[in-house]
Short mmCIF file of C-alpha atoms and ligand atoms in Angstrom, two decimals:
data_model
loop_
_atom_site.label_atom_id
_atom_site.label_comp_id
_atom_site.label_asym_id
_atom_site.label_seq_id
_atom_site.Cartn_x
_atom_site.Cartn_y
_atom_site.Cartn_z
CA MET J 1 -0.22 -0.13 -0.11
CA ALA J 2 1.70 3.38 -0.76
CA GLU J 3 1.58 5.87 1.73
CA VAL J 4 0.80 9.39 0.29
CA PRO J 5 1.39 12.86 2.54
CA ILE J 6 -2.78 13.80 2.96
CA GLU J 7 -1.36 17.37 2.07
CA ASP J 8 -0.19 16.02 -1.83
CA VAL J 9 -4.36 14.54 -2.01
CA ALA J 10 -5.07 17.57 -0.89
CA GLY J 11 -3.46 19.49 -3.24
CA ARG J 12 -4.47 17.19 -5.81
CA VAL J 13 -8.18 17.40 -4.95
CA LEU J 14 -8.47 20.65 -5.09
CA ILE J 15 -6.32 20.97 -8.43
CA ASP J 16 -9.11 18.95 -10.56
CA HIS J 17 -12.23 21.15 -8.39
CA ALA J 18 -10.41 23.66 -9.88
CA LEU J 19 -10.39 22.43 -12.84
CA ASP J 20 -13.47 21.51 -13.27
CA ALA J 21 -14.74 25.33 -12.12
CA LEU J 22 -12.38 27.20 -14.95
CA LYS J 23 -14.92 25.49 -17.65
CA ASN J 24 -16.66 28.19 -16.08
CA ALA J 25 -14.88 31.06 -16.52
CA TYR J 26 -15.72 33.77 -18.46
CA ALA J 27 -13.17 35.79 -20.19
CA PRO J 28 -13.72 36.81 -23.30
CA TYR J 29 -11.48 39.51 -22.93
CA SER J 30 -8.16 38.23 -21.67
CA LYS J 31 -8.94 34.93 -23.40
CA PHE J 32 -7.37 33.36 -20.38
CA ALA J 33 -9.17 31.46 -18.28
CA VAL J 34 -8.69 30.87 -14.28
CA GLY J 35 -10.39 28.47 -11.93
CA ALA J 36 -9.98 28.15 -7.77
CA ALA J 37 -10.85 25.49 -5.15
CA LEU J 38 -11.46 26.30 -1.37
CA LEU J 39 -10.98 24.43 1.61
CA LEU J 40 -12.44 24.46 4.25
CA GLU J 41 -12.27 23.02 7.75
CA ASP J 42 -15.07 20.57 7.51
CA GLY J 43 -13.92 19.14 3.95
CA THR J 44 -16.57 22.24 1.96
CA ILE J 45 -14.94 22.91 -1.64
CA VAL J 46 -15.90 26.62 -2.63
CA PRO J 47 -15.42 27.25 -6.09
CA GLY J 48 -14.18 30.55 -8.25
CA THR J 49 -13.90 31.31 -11.40
CA ASN J 50 -12.62 34.98 -13.78
CA PHE J 51 -15.53 36.96 -14.10
CA GLU J 52 -14.47 39.31 -16.21
CA ASN J 53 -16.90 42.84 -18.09
CA ALA J 54 -16.49 44.56 -20.55
CA SER J 55 -15.12 47.90 -18.23
CA TYR J 56 -11.49 45.43 -17.99
CA GLY J 57 -10.51 46.90 -15.33
CA LEU J 58 -13.25 46.01 -13.56
CA SER J 59 -12.74 42.05 -14.05
CA LEU J 60 -12.38 39.90 -10.75
CA CYS J 61 -9.99 36.82 -9.96
CA ALA J 62 -10.90 33.11 -9.77
CA GLU J 63 -10.05 33.25 -5.72
CA THR J 64 -11.70 36.52 -5.27
CA VAL J 65 -14.69 35.15 -6.03
CA ALA J 66 -14.25 31.76 -4.53
CA LEU J 67 -13.44 33.86 -1.57
CA ALA J 68 -16.66 36.07 -1.78
CA ALA J 69 -18.76 32.95 -2.08
CA ALA J 70 -17.57 31.62 1.30
CA ASN J 71 -18.04 34.63 2.61
CA VAL J 72 -21.55 34.94 1.71
CA ALA J 73 -22.31 31.27 3.51
CA GLY J 74 -20.26 32.86 6.86
CA ARG J 75 -17.45 30.30 6.12
CA LEU J 76 -14.24 33.06 5.36
CA LYS J 77 -13.04 32.30 8.81
CA ASP J 78 -12.68 28.61 7.53
CA VAL J 79 -10.37 28.84 4.52
CA VAL J 80 -7.54 25.79 5.26
CA ALA J 81 -6.27 25.69 1.63
CA ILE J 82 -6.81 27.06 -2.03
CA GLY J 83 -6.24 25.45 -5.26
CA ILE J 84 -5.53 27.42 -8.63
CA VAL J 85 -5.36 26.48 -12.17
CA GLY J 86 -5.30 28.98 -15.07
CA GLY J 87 -4.46 28.52 -19.00
CA ALA J 88 -4.71 30.19 -22.46
CA ILE J 89 -8.31 29.49 -23.67
CA THR J 90 -7.77 27.82 -27.19
CA PRO J 91 -9.71 26.26 -30.32
CA LYS J 92 -8.83 23.16 -27.93
CA GLY J 93 -9.26 24.61 -25.06
CA VAL J 94 -7.45 25.98 -21.72
CA GLU J 95 -3.98 25.00 -22.63
CA GLY J 96 -1.11 25.38 -19.82
CA ASP J 97 1.79 23.43 -18.54
CA MET J 98 3.62 25.72 -16.02
CA PRO J 99 1.73 26.56 -12.05
CA ILE J 100 0.08 30.20 -11.78
CA TYR J 101 0.45 31.82 -8.74
CA PRO J 102 -2.45 34.64 -7.05
CA CYS J 103 -1.91 38.11 -7.82
CA GLY J 104 -1.36 39.90 -5.43
CA ARG J 105 -4.74 41.54 -4.41
CA CYS J 106 -5.98 38.04 -4.43
CA ARG J 107 -2.66 37.32 -1.67
CA GLN J 108 -4.01 40.02 0.29
CA ILE J 109 -7.42 38.94 -0.14
CA LEU J 110 -6.67 35.40 1.70
CA ASN J 111 -4.35 37.46 4.48
CA GLU J 112 -7.56 39.15 5.04
CA ALA J 113 -9.39 34.94 5.59
CA ALA J 114 -5.87 33.64 6.80
CA ASP J 115 -5.77 36.13 9.92
CA LEU J 116 -9.82 35.74 10.56
CA GLY J 117 -9.49 31.77 10.74
CA GLY J 118 -5.97 32.44 12.88
CA ARG J 119 -3.94 30.17 9.94
CA ASP J 120 -1.74 30.30 7.46
CA ILE J 121 -3.32 28.98 4.25
CA ILE J 122 -2.21 26.47 1.92
CA VAL J 123 -1.74 27.95 -2.05
CA TYR J 124 -1.60 25.27 -4.22
CA CYS J 125 -0.63 26.29 -7.81
CA GLY J 126 -1.19 24.20 -10.48
CA SER J 127 -1.21 24.14 -14.46
CA ALA J 128 -3.96 24.43 -16.35
CA ASP J 129 -2.92 20.54 -18.22
CA GLY J 130 -3.02 19.10 -14.49
CA THR J 131 0.03 17.70 -14.53
CA LEU J 132 1.89 20.15 -11.90
CA ILE J 133 0.86 21.19 -8.78
CA ARG J 134 2.99 23.05 -6.64
CA ARG J 135 2.54 23.95 -2.45
CA HIS J 136 3.52 27.02 -0.47
CA ALA J 137 2.25 29.19 2.47
CA LEU J 138 1.13 32.31 1.71
CA SER J 139 3.18 33.43 4.52
CA GLU J 140 5.93 32.32 2.05
CA LEU J 141 3.91 33.92 -0.72
CA LEU J 142 2.63 36.93 0.36
CA PRO J 143 5.79 38.16 3.07
CA TYR J 144 5.75 41.09 6.05
CA ALA J 145 1.61 41.36 5.18
CA PHE J 146 -0.48 44.32 6.19
CA GLY J 147 -3.26 42.71 7.85
CA PRO J 148 -6.03 43.45 11.05
CA ALA J 149 -3.18 44.27 12.99
CA ASP J 150 -2.32 46.70 11.49
CA LEU J 151 -4.82 49.42 12.15
CA ALA J 152 -5.52 51.10 14.89
CA HIS J 153 -8.70 50.03 15.34
CA ASP J 154 -10.05 46.80 15.85
CA THR J 155 -11.27 44.57 13.29
CA PRO J 156 -14.66 45.35 12.95
CA SER J 157 -16.57 41.80 14.19
N1 THU C 201 -7.53 36.17 -12.91
C1 THU C 201 -7.03 35.13 -12.08
O1 THU C 201 -8.57 35.08 -11.82
N2 THU C 201 -6.25 34.98 -10.96
C2 THU C 201 -4.98 35.74 -11.10
O2 THU C 201 -4.92 35.05 -9.83
C3 THU C 201 -4.38 36.55 -11.64
C4 THU C 201 -5.40 36.70 -13.01
C5 THU C 201 -7.78 36.38 -14.23
C6 THU C 201 -7.86 37.72 -13.99
C7 THU C 201 -8.10 38.26 -16.47
O3 THU C 201 -9.57 37.49 -15.59
C8 THU C 201 -7.67 37.61 -16.59
O4 THU C 201 -6.59 36.31 -14.80
C9 THU C 201 -6.22 37.97 -16.90
O5 THU C 201 -5.48 38.90 -16.32
#
């Protein structure tokens, strides 16, 4: 019987969910599809896709959409990990052989969830072809983060 580290299993599952979500990406302008999947502490998976619009700069990232959905469910503090995949939309499908990483804004929003939950969120970065998965801690991707504690007043409860 093979022993697989639990983190590797979680990463594979999250990347597979992110690949599913990516099929519904709305990215007609950049033609770059991104899928994300959050893992909550009770095992719930919350998907997200990028969501563009004609005013290009107002587009929403897949991670942000997933985090907002978790918040709507009152679960922002329960985020344990996230899987992210993305690639170019081509006539043959979504293509990409390199893991993609969350943008700076999404790292900041992930940091808010991490702070609420009192944990370091695990970030799995995957390639659109599903072959590569890299595992990082959010604190590694966003060191010296600005967070709720830096505000003069307490975080709203
Ligand atoms: N995008 C994401 O969804 N997440 C990221 O972390 C980086 C970029 C989206 C935004 C836009 O719809 C497309 O990828 C190209 O930038």
